[in-house]
Amino acid sequence: MTTNLESPIAYLKGVGPKRAELLKVELGIDTFFDLIQHLPFRYEDRSVFHKISDIKADSTSLQLRGKIIKKELVGGKRASRLVAVFQDGEGELELVWFKGAKWIINQLPINVEVVVFGRPTKFGRKWNIAHPEVEKVDSFEKRRGGGFHPVYSSTEKLTTRGLNSAGLARLIRVAWENIKSEVGETLPDNLLSELKLPSRKDAFEMVHAPRTPVEADRALRRLRFEELLYLQLVLIQHKRTVTVDLPGAIFWKVGEKFHEFYSKYLQFELTNAQKRVLKEIRADLNTGRHMNRLLQGDVGSGKTIVALMSALLAIDNGYQACIMAPTEILAFQHAEGISDLLKEMDIRVEVITGSTKKSARKPILEGLANGSVDILIGTHSLIEPTVVFKNLGFAVIDEQHKFGVAQRSKLWAKSKIPPHVLVMTATPIPRTLAMTAYGDLDVSILDELPPGRKEIVTAHRTDAKRLEVMSFVEKQIALGRQVYMVYPLIEESATMDYKDLMDGYESVSRRFPLPKYKTGIVHGRMKPADKDMEMKRFVSGQSQILVATTVIEVGVNVSNATLMIIESAERFGLSQMHQLRGRVGRGGDQSYCILMTKDEFSNEARRRLETMCRTTDGFEIAEVDMEIRGPGDMLGTQQSGVPDLKMADLLRDRNLMTTARYIAQRIIDKDPQLDLPVHKTLKINLEIILKDRPNWSRIS
Ligand code: ADP
Ligand code: MG
């Protein structure tokens, strides 16, 4: 039977229906071409053979050459173990399989020269190798390049059916022979020569059987780049359809209100980063296209002013603006802050949240409908259908990570022409991730803090130092400052966590007793009204210590709080700790963050703690966090804007992604619909890919 790229993998010699099913379930491999795209994750130098007699006590994996002279299933009726005796002329050892024994025994050739690869361990006085790779010498030598071998990721189930790395390698070789004549080029010639990339066919050939490490690298680079380029083409084209093709209100005036605020009421000089971002936003608002922009900036970088001044641009052009915050407290804080900044100006600011009474809501809704309300601030109650604007031109979404994509698009529906959208987040996302997960957004970055901020001093202490830490708390309070003490709250162990929290609260209250000290507590099981009251007591300075779970994570601003203690810090994620730490250091006083842990914790936790102590740069922290957790976890499942990639990897291929983004943008700028003859291949393949990977077009 003739096969092609899309032939089901079951047609491949040596596969059959059972293994085909397993390949599909375990590795997502359906077709011949899927198999070819299963790239090696590393290469092994297999040019050297060892002798059994040379094996040292602490050998790593090594390669032997000899014969299996005997094989048997042991372990009584259940025959759970396969033991084979292997000799290389100078010695003897045992090869052992605990899994898949019954299947593997039939595959082991007796008295034929084989290559064995694995890690010897000593069992009694004899060496043995558990789960080695075994391959006939003639097949081993047929592989091109001899000594330099690809290693493929496999799974336990596949391994027990003989599809470990070597087994996959064999299948891939056969499949490749079947389909290689059909593998065509997918990148334009000029791009291949510009980036010095090998052809697609050569790349697949080399990637599975490189002669040298350099060949392997070139091949990998070519294939990963191709995948990333197509991903970026999808994203950038999509972005064009939601921006270029969607009309946006044109704010051509930089008018009266903006200037009035800038010259009279802005109390400080904008940072250069703020000026740059305002320019970027203004440029967007002038084009007649819909703006969809992500503003990333660490806590305290001054995002609010940028949002407010952009809102003033909208008002100057006859539009209304709204700001949506993730919690009620934050909505009120924004409302208070913004009303205060604008108090001398003729601008009407209102706030609506879930607890706004009907009677209070009515005049606001009327004002929105007749245009007399200029800025509406609120929680997600802003997107309820009863909230109707006369002319919404600009919407700000603060702390994006709490909002889903669906909510964003509901905002669009609030106006005939969709309002320009500015999404603000204090959880920096590594740039390459932002490029994909938020592929339809332009990204602005506030990478500069206003002057005069003191770096937060961060230290790690174990429980042994608790007494000293408590005296430090006492000193801070004596200076008139306030203190956060944060406890972990992780769902699965919630009951234990609540107990820890309450125990902590009690011992703090004993150490800092009434009436001299007041300690508050907030956590998710409290009634919202009680929680609010405790928060307000802390915000107004009535309580000095706030014991809390991560409910205080987002955006609350108490500039007098200078010390944060994070309990059981080994259990917190890196970005989460960074967010928490942002609650202090908001005033002019030196602030501190102390990470308390037990004496022992994992290496990964150590890396998080060290990173926290080393830097306060949110972007640097985000990079490390992505390395630790991987891109998927970083965004959370709710948002899950991570595309399925077969050959490239968002983390490993960060630099390549930047190149792909740049090239894709250049191509689309020049030829939006890919109609030029040089782009014909791109156009055809893009259509195929979009059918193949629906999740790419749903990302944003
Ligand atoms: P975030 O980015 O965390 O939302 P905010 O917008 O709340 O930060 O700003 C934090 C504080 O810094 C506010 O009190 C704000 O008034 C102040 N601020 C913002 N920009 C500047 C600036 N350029 N110079 C001095 N202070 C600034
Ligand atoms: Mg903020």
XYZ file of C-alpha atoms and ligand atoms in Angstrom:
728
model
C 0.000 0.000 0.000
C 1.295 3.466 -0.748
C 1.468 5.807 2.138
C 1.610 9.552 2.423
C 2.168 12.110 5.153
C -1.373 11.773 6.418
C -1.577 7.974 6.366
C -2.694 6.533 9.684
C 0.226 5.340 11.721
C -1.337 1.882 11.979
C -0.262 1.297 8.361
C 3.379 1.599 9.322
C 5.233 -1.683 9.364
C 5.725 -2.742 12.964
C 2.835 -0.708 14.366
C -0.584 -2.296 13.997
C -3.818 -1.222 15.683
C -2.798 -1.667 19.337
C 0.432 0.247 19.177
C -1.253 2.819 16.947
C -3.829 3.459 19.629
C -1.119 3.746 22.239
C 0.895 6.185 20.126
C -2.179 8.317 19.745
C -3.101 8.335 23.400
C 0.380 8.675 24.801
C 2.058 11.002 22.326
C -0.752 12.358 20.174
C 0.690 10.671 17.109
C -1.948 9.855 14.496
C -0.194 9.897 11.169
C 3.163 9.187 9.569
C 3.925 12.861 9.593
C 3.026 13.250 13.259
C 5.610 10.600 13.984
C 8.260 12.408 11.963
C 7.531 15.534 13.953
C 8.318 13.742 17.184
C 11.775 15.250 17.480
C 14.613 13.982 19.637
C 14.916 15.859 22.908
C 18.642 15.192 23.086
C 21.406 13.247 21.427
C 23.776 10.689 22.824
C 27.283 9.993 21.815
C 27.166 6.272 21.235
C 30.505 5.852 19.527
C 32.187 4.244 22.516
C 31.707 0.639 23.672
C 32.587 -0.516 27.159
C 33.557 -3.920 28.463
C 31.684 -5.593 31.282
C 34.988 -6.127 33.024
C 35.599 -2.347 33.050
C 32.376 -1.363 34.768
C 33.100 0.812 37.802
C 31.048 1.185 40.916
C 29.442 4.459 39.896
C 28.896 4.056 36.191
C 26.422 6.206 34.375
C 24.667 4.800 31.321
C 26.995 2.945 29.029
C 27.036 0.920 25.914
C 28.071 -2.718 25.567
C 28.275 -5.081 22.662
C 27.747 -8.846 22.919
C 25.126 -11.567 22.881
C 22.171 -12.607 24.949
C 22.605 -16.305 25.662
C 19.580 -16.980 27.804
C 16.268 -15.351 28.711
C 13.521 -16.352 31.110
C 10.496 -15.087 32.969
C 10.843 -15.374 36.723
C 8.589 -14.608 39.664
C 6.418 -17.696 39.834
C 2.973 -17.878 38.265
C 2.747 -14.172 37.635
C 6.018 -14.261 35.727
C 6.496 -10.641 36.523
C 10.159 -10.271 35.746
C 12.264 -10.927 32.680
C 15.897 -11.802 33.198
C 18.362 -12.211 30.342
C 22.002 -13.199 30.550
C 24.309 -11.083 28.468
C 27.957 -11.836 27.665
C 30.576 -9.774 25.882
C 33.429 -12.254 25.728
C 35.080 -10.896 28.848
C 32.261 -10.931 31.304
C 28.648 -11.554 32.000
C 25.781 -9.551 33.451
C 22.024 -9.672 33.732
C 19.491 -7.588 31.907
C 16.260 -7.197 33.850
C 12.782 -5.970 32.991
C 10.074 -5.493 35.578
C 7.522 -4.074 33.196
C 6.280 -5.477 29.903
C 8.257 -8.667 30.539
C 5.945 -10.951 28.615
C 6.004 -8.787 25.582
C 9.687 -7.986 25.592
C 10.821 -11.591 25.974
C 9.598 -12.331 22.474
C 11.575 -9.434 21.035
C 14.949 -10.382 22.524
C 17.191 -12.131 20.003
C 19.290 -15.023 21.331
C 22.861 -15.559 20.241
C 22.785 -12.625 17.855
C 25.152 -9.691 18.242
C 23.372 -6.851 20.011
C 24.140 -3.432 21.375
C 22.965 -2.909 24.945
C 22.625 0.523 26.492
C 21.705 1.317 30.077
C 22.921 1.988 33.582
C 24.573 -0.891 35.431
C 23.933 -1.357 39.135
C 25.431 -3.934 41.418
C 23.144 -6.600 42.772
C 24.991 -8.875 45.199
C 28.241 -9.559 43.414
C 26.834 -9.282 39.947
C 26.167 -6.339 37.692
C 22.802 -5.932 36.163
C 21.039 -3.385 34.009
C 17.361 -2.671 34.497
C 15.306 -1.786 31.442
C 18.193 -1.482 28.993
C 17.858 -0.637 25.341
C 18.686 -3.625 23.175
C 19.221 -3.376 19.450
C 20.685 -5.766 16.896
C 24.113 -4.662 15.776
C 23.239 -4.604 12.090
C 20.272 -2.303 12.676
C 22.389 -0.168 15.015
C 24.999 0.266 12.324
C 22.516 1.056 9.639
C 21.699 4.275 11.398
C 23.459 7.096 9.686
C 26.329 8.678 11.522
C 26.989 5.622 13.639
C 27.899 7.098 16.958
C 25.570 10.050 17.333
C 22.107 8.946 18.353
C 18.805 10.724 18.834
C 16.957 10.214 22.097
C 13.165 10.427 21.987
C 10.812 10.969 24.838
C 8.545 8.025 25.433
C 6.171 6.943 28.182
C 5.968 4.004 30.505
C 3.139 2.388 28.577
C 4.904 2.749 25.267
C 8.109 1.404 26.737
C 6.412 -1.757 27.911
C 5.230 -2.267 24.334
C 8.753 -1.940 23.012
C 8.479 1.691 22.072
C 11.187 3.183 24.188
C 13.511 5.705 22.598
C 15.249 3.097 20.446
C 11.952 1.555 19.442
C 10.608 4.923 18.364
C 13.834 5.590 16.492
C 13.306 2.408 14.495
C 9.735 3.350 13.611
C 10.755 6.857 12.659
C 13.424 5.515 10.312
C 10.955 3.294 8.526
C 8.291 5.981 8.340
C 10.776 8.478 6.990
C 11.803 6.151 4.155
C 8.133 5.872 3.256
C 7.300 9.543 3.103
C 10.471 11.517 2.556
C 9.837 12.039 -1.131
C 6.655 13.887 -0.226
C 8.037 16.396 2.241
C 7.904 19.763 0.536
C 9.228 23.166 1.475
C 7.051 25.456 3.602
C 9.263 28.530 3.874
C 9.999 31.013 1.100
C 13.462 30.673 -0.476
C 14.504 34.177 0.449
C 13.830 33.448 4.103
C 15.855 30.243 3.995
C 18.855 32.087 2.663
C 18.380 35.114 4.905
C 18.309 32.967 8.032
C 20.675 30.313 6.682
C 18.204 27.535 7.280
C 18.385 24.078 5.687
C 15.522 22.886 3.504
C 12.658 21.195 5.250
C 13.465 17.803 3.865
C 17.117 18.041 4.846
C 16.102 19.236 8.267
C 13.933 16.197 8.966
C 16.607 13.921 7.596
C 19.281 15.496 9.774
C 17.252 15.878 12.890
C 16.621 12.161 13.201
C 20.053 11.059 12.046
C 22.602 13.816 12.382
C 26.242 13.179 11.643
C 27.395 15.888 14.003
C 25.956 17.960 16.836
C 26.085 21.024 14.603
C 23.870 19.313 12.055
C 21.403 18.428 14.760
C 21.262 22.022 15.958
C 20.732 23.442 12.503
C 17.959 20.989 11.805
C 16.212 21.618 15.115
C 16.430 25.341 14.658
C 14.909 25.187 11.211
C 11.980 23.026 12.275
C 11.200 24.933 15.433
C 11.452 28.239 13.647
C 9.014 27.066 11.019
C 6.447 26.143 13.619
C 6.871 29.409 15.512
C 6.702 31.471 12.342
C 3.374 29.947 11.398
C 2.083 30.455 14.906
C 3.035 34.110 14.772
C 1.521 34.509 11.312
C -1.755 33.179 12.679
C -1.626 35.493 15.671
C -0.606 38.590 13.783
C -3.198 38.053 11.084
C -5.807 37.551 13.763
C -4.682 40.711 15.457
C -5.127 42.567 12.199
C -8.667 41.373 11.834
C -9.592 42.588 15.293
C -7.773 45.888 14.941
C -7.442 47.015 11.346
C -10.718 45.542 10.334
C -12.562 46.645 13.428
C -13.231 50.332 13.444
C -12.297 52.254 16.557
C -13.320 55.676 17.703
C -10.756 58.237 16.631
C -9.480 60.439 19.418
C -7.900 63.125 17.329
C -7.942 65.835 19.961
C -5.496 66.050 22.791
C -7.768 68.453 24.468
C -8.708 70.642 27.314
C -9.119 68.102 30.111
C -5.914 66.286 29.349
C -3.924 69.525 29.329
C -5.682 70.922 32.349
C -4.861 67.836 34.352
C -1.321 67.610 33.072
C -0.432 71.210 33.771
C -2.410 71.858 36.949
C -3.137 68.709 38.914
C -0.511 66.136 38.123
C 1.611 66.280 41.257
C 4.742 64.718 39.865
C 6.824 64.376 36.772
C 5.848 61.314 34.754
C 8.535 58.685 34.483
C 10.031 58.179 31.055
C 8.308 54.834 30.872
C 4.943 56.448 31.595
C 5.548 59.067 28.914
C 6.525 56.413 26.404
C 3.484 54.284 27.122
C 1.135 57.271 26.929
C 2.607 58.015 23.530
C 2.044 54.436 22.432
C -1.558 54.613 23.558
C -2.161 57.972 21.932
C -0.741 56.687 18.682
C -3.189 53.777 18.823
C -6.134 56.019 19.546
C -5.447 58.125 16.518
C -5.489 55.486 13.879
C -9.192 54.849 13.574
C -8.532 51.253 14.490
C -9.609 49.490 17.563
C -6.987 49.457 20.317
C -6.376 46.324 22.294
C -3.366 46.871 24.487
C -1.823 45.113 27.425
C -0.035 47.340 29.916
C 2.384 45.426 32.062
C 4.040 47.096 34.959
C 5.230 46.001 38.315
C 3.302 47.023 41.381
C 3.895 50.684 42.025
C 5.064 51.482 38.503
C 2.196 53.952 38.141
C -0.277 52.277 35.837
C -3.252 54.156 37.236
C -2.079 57.558 36.066
C -1.511 56.197 32.598
C -5.029 54.764 32.555
C -6.529 57.952 33.896
C -4.779 60.210 31.408
C -5.852 57.946 28.583
C -9.402 58.173 29.888
C -9.082 61.968 29.772
C -8.224 61.705 26.091
C -11.477 59.841 25.582
C -13.430 62.479 27.486
C -11.791 65.239 25.466
C -13.132 63.593 22.361
C -16.670 63.322 23.643
C -16.562 59.762 24.920
C -17.052 58.063 28.259
C -14.528 55.809 29.954
C -14.750 52.978 32.441
C -12.309 51.211 34.720
C -13.016 47.664 35.797
C -11.283 46.259 38.882
C -11.324 42.685 40.114
C -12.557 43.357 43.649
C -14.829 45.790 45.389
C -12.097 47.154 47.618
C -9.944 47.886 44.620
C -12.794 49.524 42.779
C -13.367 51.845 45.720
C -9.681 52.555 46.060
C -9.493 53.513 42.402
C -12.640 55.608 42.701
C -11.338 57.428 45.739
C -7.910 58.035 44.253
C -9.215 59.176 40.905
C -11.979 61.368 42.317
C -9.349 62.997 44.478
C -7.013 63.643 41.541
C -9.874 65.118 39.538
C -11.637 66.939 42.351
C -10.935 70.415 40.983
C -12.026 69.478 37.493
C -15.438 69.334 35.935
C -15.529 65.592 35.454
C -18.136 63.272 36.885
C -16.741 60.041 38.337
C -19.058 57.330 39.654
C -18.610 53.876 41.059
C -20.814 50.801 40.771
C -20.205 47.477 42.475
C -22.285 44.497 43.462
C -23.258 46.176 46.705
C -24.404 49.466 45.188
C -28.004 49.861 46.322
C -30.764 50.202 43.777
C -31.522 53.741 44.860
C -27.923 54.817 44.453
C -27.601 52.924 41.206
C -30.512 54.652 39.510
C -29.027 58.150 39.127
C -25.733 56.665 38.031
C -27.382 54.601 35.326
C -29.276 57.673 34.181
C -26.052 59.650 34.084
C -24.405 56.956 32.042
C -27.255 56.894 29.581
C -27.401 60.656 29.113
C -23.645 61.075 29.030
C -23.232 63.135 32.193
C -21.135 60.437 33.872
C -17.659 60.684 32.367
C -15.821 57.916 34.149
C -17.428 54.835 35.619
C -15.396 52.702 37.983
C -16.516 49.313 39.202
C -16.190 45.594 39.456
C -17.476 43.093 36.960
C -20.941 44.474 37.642
C -19.954 46.977 34.958
C -20.563 44.387 32.302
C -24.078 43.565 33.416
C -26.644 44.280 30.737
C -28.386 46.951 32.828
C -25.312 49.152 32.626
C -25.747 51.112 29.421
C -23.428 53.886 28.318
C -24.297 56.725 26.024
C -20.967 56.630 24.317
C -18.291 54.385 25.782
C -14.993 54.999 24.037
C -12.357 53.658 26.378
C -12.295 50.749 28.811
C -9.592 49.888 31.282
C -9.389 46.425 32.804
C -7.174 46.383 35.865
C -5.385 43.253 37.011
C -6.303 41.275 33.952
C -5.486 37.860 35.329
C -8.726 37.790 37.245
C -10.756 38.381 34.130
C -11.372 35.884 31.400
C -11.347 36.598 27.725
C -15.119 36.268 27.558
C -15.512 39.195 29.937
C -13.270 41.325 27.820
C -15.429 40.770 24.796
C -18.584 41.605 26.737
C -17.158 45.052 27.226
C -16.886 45.466 23.504
C -20.554 44.934 23.133
C -21.237 47.990 25.295
C -20.854 50.353 22.419
C -21.657 50.570 18.713
C -18.007 50.973 17.935
C -16.108 48.748 20.353
C -14.331 50.841 22.970
C -10.565 50.903 22.972
C -9.368 48.466 25.585
C -6.414 48.830 27.898
C -5.708 45.768 29.988
C -3.422 46.399 32.954
C -1.565 43.756 34.848
C 0.967 43.805 37.622
C 1.837 40.183 37.042
C 4.502 40.507 34.457
C 4.471 37.779 31.875
C 7.680 36.960 30.078
C 7.698 38.770 26.799
C 7.714 35.692 24.614
C 4.750 34.319 26.464
C 2.887 37.589 26.127
C 3.587 37.442 22.405
C 1.651 34.231 22.128
C -0.805 34.041 24.951
C -1.915 37.573 24.241
C -1.058 37.470 20.590
C -3.863 39.815 19.629
C -2.798 42.456 22.113
C -0.100 45.011 21.714
C 2.105 45.092 24.729
C 3.326 48.185 26.562
C 5.691 47.914 29.449
C 6.281 50.220 32.400
C 9.756 49.125 33.301
C 10.683 52.007 35.545
C 9.530 52.858 39.030
C 8.848 56.472 40.029
C 11.892 58.039 41.643
C 12.444 57.962 45.379
C 11.206 54.430 45.920
C 13.395 52.434 48.216
C 14.080 48.871 47.220
C 12.237 46.428 49.458
C 14.723 44.509 51.577
C 13.882 40.819 51.402
C 15.264 38.133 53.663
C 14.689 34.481 54.327
C 14.441 33.233 57.932
C 13.712 29.802 59.324
C 11.456 29.173 62.293
C 14.482 29.093 64.582
C 14.676 32.883 64.177
C 11.042 33.556 64.934
C 11.717 35.439 68.157
C 14.042 37.843 66.403
C 11.552 38.349 63.633
C 8.886 39.206 66.197
C 11.125 41.815 67.844
C 11.587 43.320 64.411
C 7.814 43.498 64.047
C 7.667 45.258 67.386
C 10.239 47.831 66.295
C 8.408 48.590 63.073
C 5.174 49.107 64.954
C 6.995 51.337 67.461
C 7.984 53.476 64.472
C 4.296 53.810 63.667
C 4.302 51.359 60.777
C 1.949 48.508 59.910
C 2.600 44.859 59.236
C 1.097 42.150 57.040
C 1.430 38.504 58.014
C 0.401 36.215 55.207
C -0.464 32.536 55.499
C -0.770 30.057 52.660
C -4.133 28.753 51.710
C -4.008 25.929 49.286
C -7.331 24.306 48.450
C -6.582 20.633 49.082
C -5.305 21.246 52.554
C -7.664 24.078 53.362
C -8.729 22.779 56.782
C -5.149 22.440 57.947
C -4.320 25.783 56.439
C -7.172 27.467 58.286
C -5.974 25.926 61.485
C -2.466 27.277 60.862
C -3.907 30.654 60.079
C -6.005 30.767 63.252
C -3.124 29.457 65.376
C -0.914 32.123 63.877
C -3.499 34.776 64.586
C -3.787 33.671 68.201
C -0.097 33.614 68.878
C 0.368 37.007 67.246
C -2.466 38.415 69.355
C -0.770 37.035 72.472
C 2.601 38.451 71.495
C 1.027 41.799 70.578
C -1.836 42.122 73.036
C -4.639 44.609 73.318
C -5.051 47.423 74.132
C -1.614 48.545 72.967
C -1.811 46.576 69.737
C -4.657 45.737 67.425
C -4.454 42.771 65.131
C -6.949 42.132 62.351
C -7.590 39.039 60.317
C -9.008 38.476 56.834
C -9.592 35.273 54.945
C -11.897 33.862 52.332
C -14.326 32.154 54.725
C -15.349 35.387 56.353
C -18.523 37.158 55.385
C -17.722 39.848 52.832
C -18.954 42.561 55.185
C -16.667 41.405 58.015
C -13.767 41.109 55.643
C -14.398 44.600 54.394
C -14.552 45.972 57.891
C -11.241 44.368 58.873
C -9.623 45.637 55.682
C -10.916 49.117 56.306
C -9.599 49.074 59.861
C -6.174 48.284 58.537
C -6.357 50.748 55.663
C -7.307 53.535 58.075
C -4.506 52.597 60.478
C -6.706 51.436 63.354
C -5.063 48.033 63.382
C -1.294 47.617 63.160
C -1.095 43.999 62.147
C -3.120 42.233 59.524
C -3.052 38.458 59.543
C -4.330 37.298 56.197
C -4.430 34.747 53.457
C -3.648 35.695 49.891
C -6.939 37.562 49.629
C -4.841 40.699 50.016
C -2.851 39.803 46.966
C -4.325 42.168 44.459
C -3.742 45.878 44.464
C -4.642 47.051 47.985
C -2.733 50.164 48.845
C -1.670 50.943 52.411
C 1.383 53.128 52.123
C 2.104 52.972 55.853
C 2.585 49.190 55.764
C 6.316 48.582 55.642
C 6.725 44.984 56.683
C 5.366 41.818 55.186
C 5.949 38.447 56.707
C 5.128 35.492 54.504
C 4.611 32.341 56.555
C 5.432 28.911 55.087
C 6.952 30.766 52.197
C 8.235 27.510 50.739
C 4.667 26.758 49.728
C 4.066 29.897 47.705
C 4.631 30.314 44.005
C 7.172 32.842 42.888
C 4.890 35.243 41.078
C 2.464 35.035 43.947
C 5.109 35.992 46.502
C 6.189 38.832 44.289
C 2.603 40.081 44.080
C 2.270 39.900 47.821
C 5.496 41.727 48.410
C 4.154 44.547 46.277
C 1.757 45.397 49.123
C 4.661 46.981 51.010
C 7.109 49.589 49.804
C 4.301 51.851 48.651
C 5.302 54.850 50.719
C 8.603 56.636 51.199
C 9.781 54.505 54.132
C 12.170 51.590 53.892
C 10.132 48.405 53.608
C 10.881 44.777 54.332
C 9.680 41.356 53.346
C 10.593 38.348 55.456
C 10.089 34.870 54.060
C 9.588 32.408 56.912
C 10.099 28.699 56.314
C 10.738 25.431 58.054
C 14.323 24.226 58.139
C 13.873 21.941 55.180
C 12.286 22.422 51.801
C 12.695 21.312 48.219
C 15.316 22.589 45.820
C 12.634 24.196 43.783
C 11.405 26.105 46.829
C 14.987 27.137 47.492
C 15.220 28.566 44.024
C 12.045 30.575 44.574
C 13.257 31.938 47.899
C 16.654 32.838 46.510
C 15.119 34.595 43.559
C 12.877 36.638 45.860
C 15.844 37.681 47.973
C 17.959 38.500 44.958
C 15.660 40.731 42.943
C 12.523 42.837 43.019
C 12.317 43.066 39.243
C 9.002 41.522 38.276
C 10.132 40.654 34.772
C 13.165 38.807 35.992
C 11.006 36.975 38.496
C 8.504 36.080 35.793
C 11.244 34.531 33.682
C 12.413 32.355 36.544
C 8.848 31.453 37.388
C 8.219 30.348 33.847
C 11.352 28.219 33.954
C 10.154 26.558 37.130
C 6.508 26.086 36.285
C 6.382 26.025 32.541
C 4.317 28.416 30.437
C 1.009 26.595 30.798
C 0.821 26.758 34.553
C 1.926 30.283 34.556
C -1.153 31.525 32.825
C -3.507 29.274 34.699
C -5.997 26.982 33.082
C -8.761 29.523 33.044
C -6.980 31.604 30.507
C -4.939 28.876 28.972
C -3.744 30.797 25.992
C -0.938 28.411 25.394
C -0.864 26.956 21.909
C -0.141 23.308 21.236
C 3.318 23.151 19.773
C 4.768 19.980 18.332
C 8.362 20.885 17.745
C 9.036 24.208 19.405
C 8.772 25.078 23.061
C 7.750 28.434 24.472
C 10.311 28.259 27.214
C 13.317 26.802 25.484
C 12.859 28.660 22.221
C 12.368 32.152 23.556
C 14.916 33.728 21.255
C 13.659 31.914 18.225
C 10.159 33.104 19.068
C 11.318 36.695 19.043
C 12.833 36.183 15.611
C 9.687 34.485 14.359
C 7.526 37.304 15.694
C 9.690 39.898 14.001
C 9.752 38.092 10.669
C 6.020 37.364 10.745
C 5.245 41.007 11.469
C 7.496 42.083 8.619
C 5.780 39.694 6.224
C 2.264 40.764 7.201
C 3.139 44.454 7.111
C 4.341 44.056 3.571
C 1.722 41.624 2.371
C -1.263 41.370 4.742
C -3.159 38.762 2.757
C -0.051 36.862 1.640
C -0.944 37.426 -1.987
C 2.570 37.987 -3.323
C 4.006 35.081 -5.292
C 6.879 34.637 -2.808
C 4.356 34.109 -0.054
C 2.282 31.526 -1.858
C 3.704 28.636 0.164
C 2.980 30.498 3.372
C -0.594 31.136 2.382
C -1.304 27.547 1.420
C 0.287 26.098 4.523
C -1.361 28.604 6.794
C -4.745 27.404 5.629
C -3.772 23.804 6.246
C -2.472 24.624 9.698
C -5.573 26.519 10.717
C -7.647 23.466 9.890
C -5.208 21.249 11.702
C -4.805 23.282 14.863
C -8.028 25.029 15.724
C -6.595 26.014 19.089
C -4.161 28.420 17.435
C -6.886 30.648 16.180
C -8.760 30.527 19.468
C -5.806 31.619 21.541
C -6.768 35.198 21.863
P 0.344 50.432 40.072
O 1.116 50.354 38.830
O 0.777 49.426 41.075
O -1.144 50.425 39.838
P -0.158 53.057 40.995
O -0.692 53.589 39.746
O -1.111 52.690 42.075
O 0.763 51.824 40.699
O 0.934 54.065 41.537
C 1.581 53.854 42.745
C 1.864 55.178 43.428
O 2.860 55.883 42.718
C 0.661 56.081 43.486
O 0.632 56.654 44.744
C 0.927 57.111 42.416
O 0.342 58.345 42.716
C 2.435 57.218 42.435
N 3.031 57.610 41.168
C 2.647 57.189 39.944
N 3.444 57.746 38.993
C 4.354 58.500 39.632
C 5.438 59.324 39.202
N 5.755 59.445 37.912
N 6.158 59.960 40.144
C 5.852 59.820 41.447
N 4.830 59.083 41.910
C 4.085 58.403 41.021
Mg -2.817 49.348 40.415
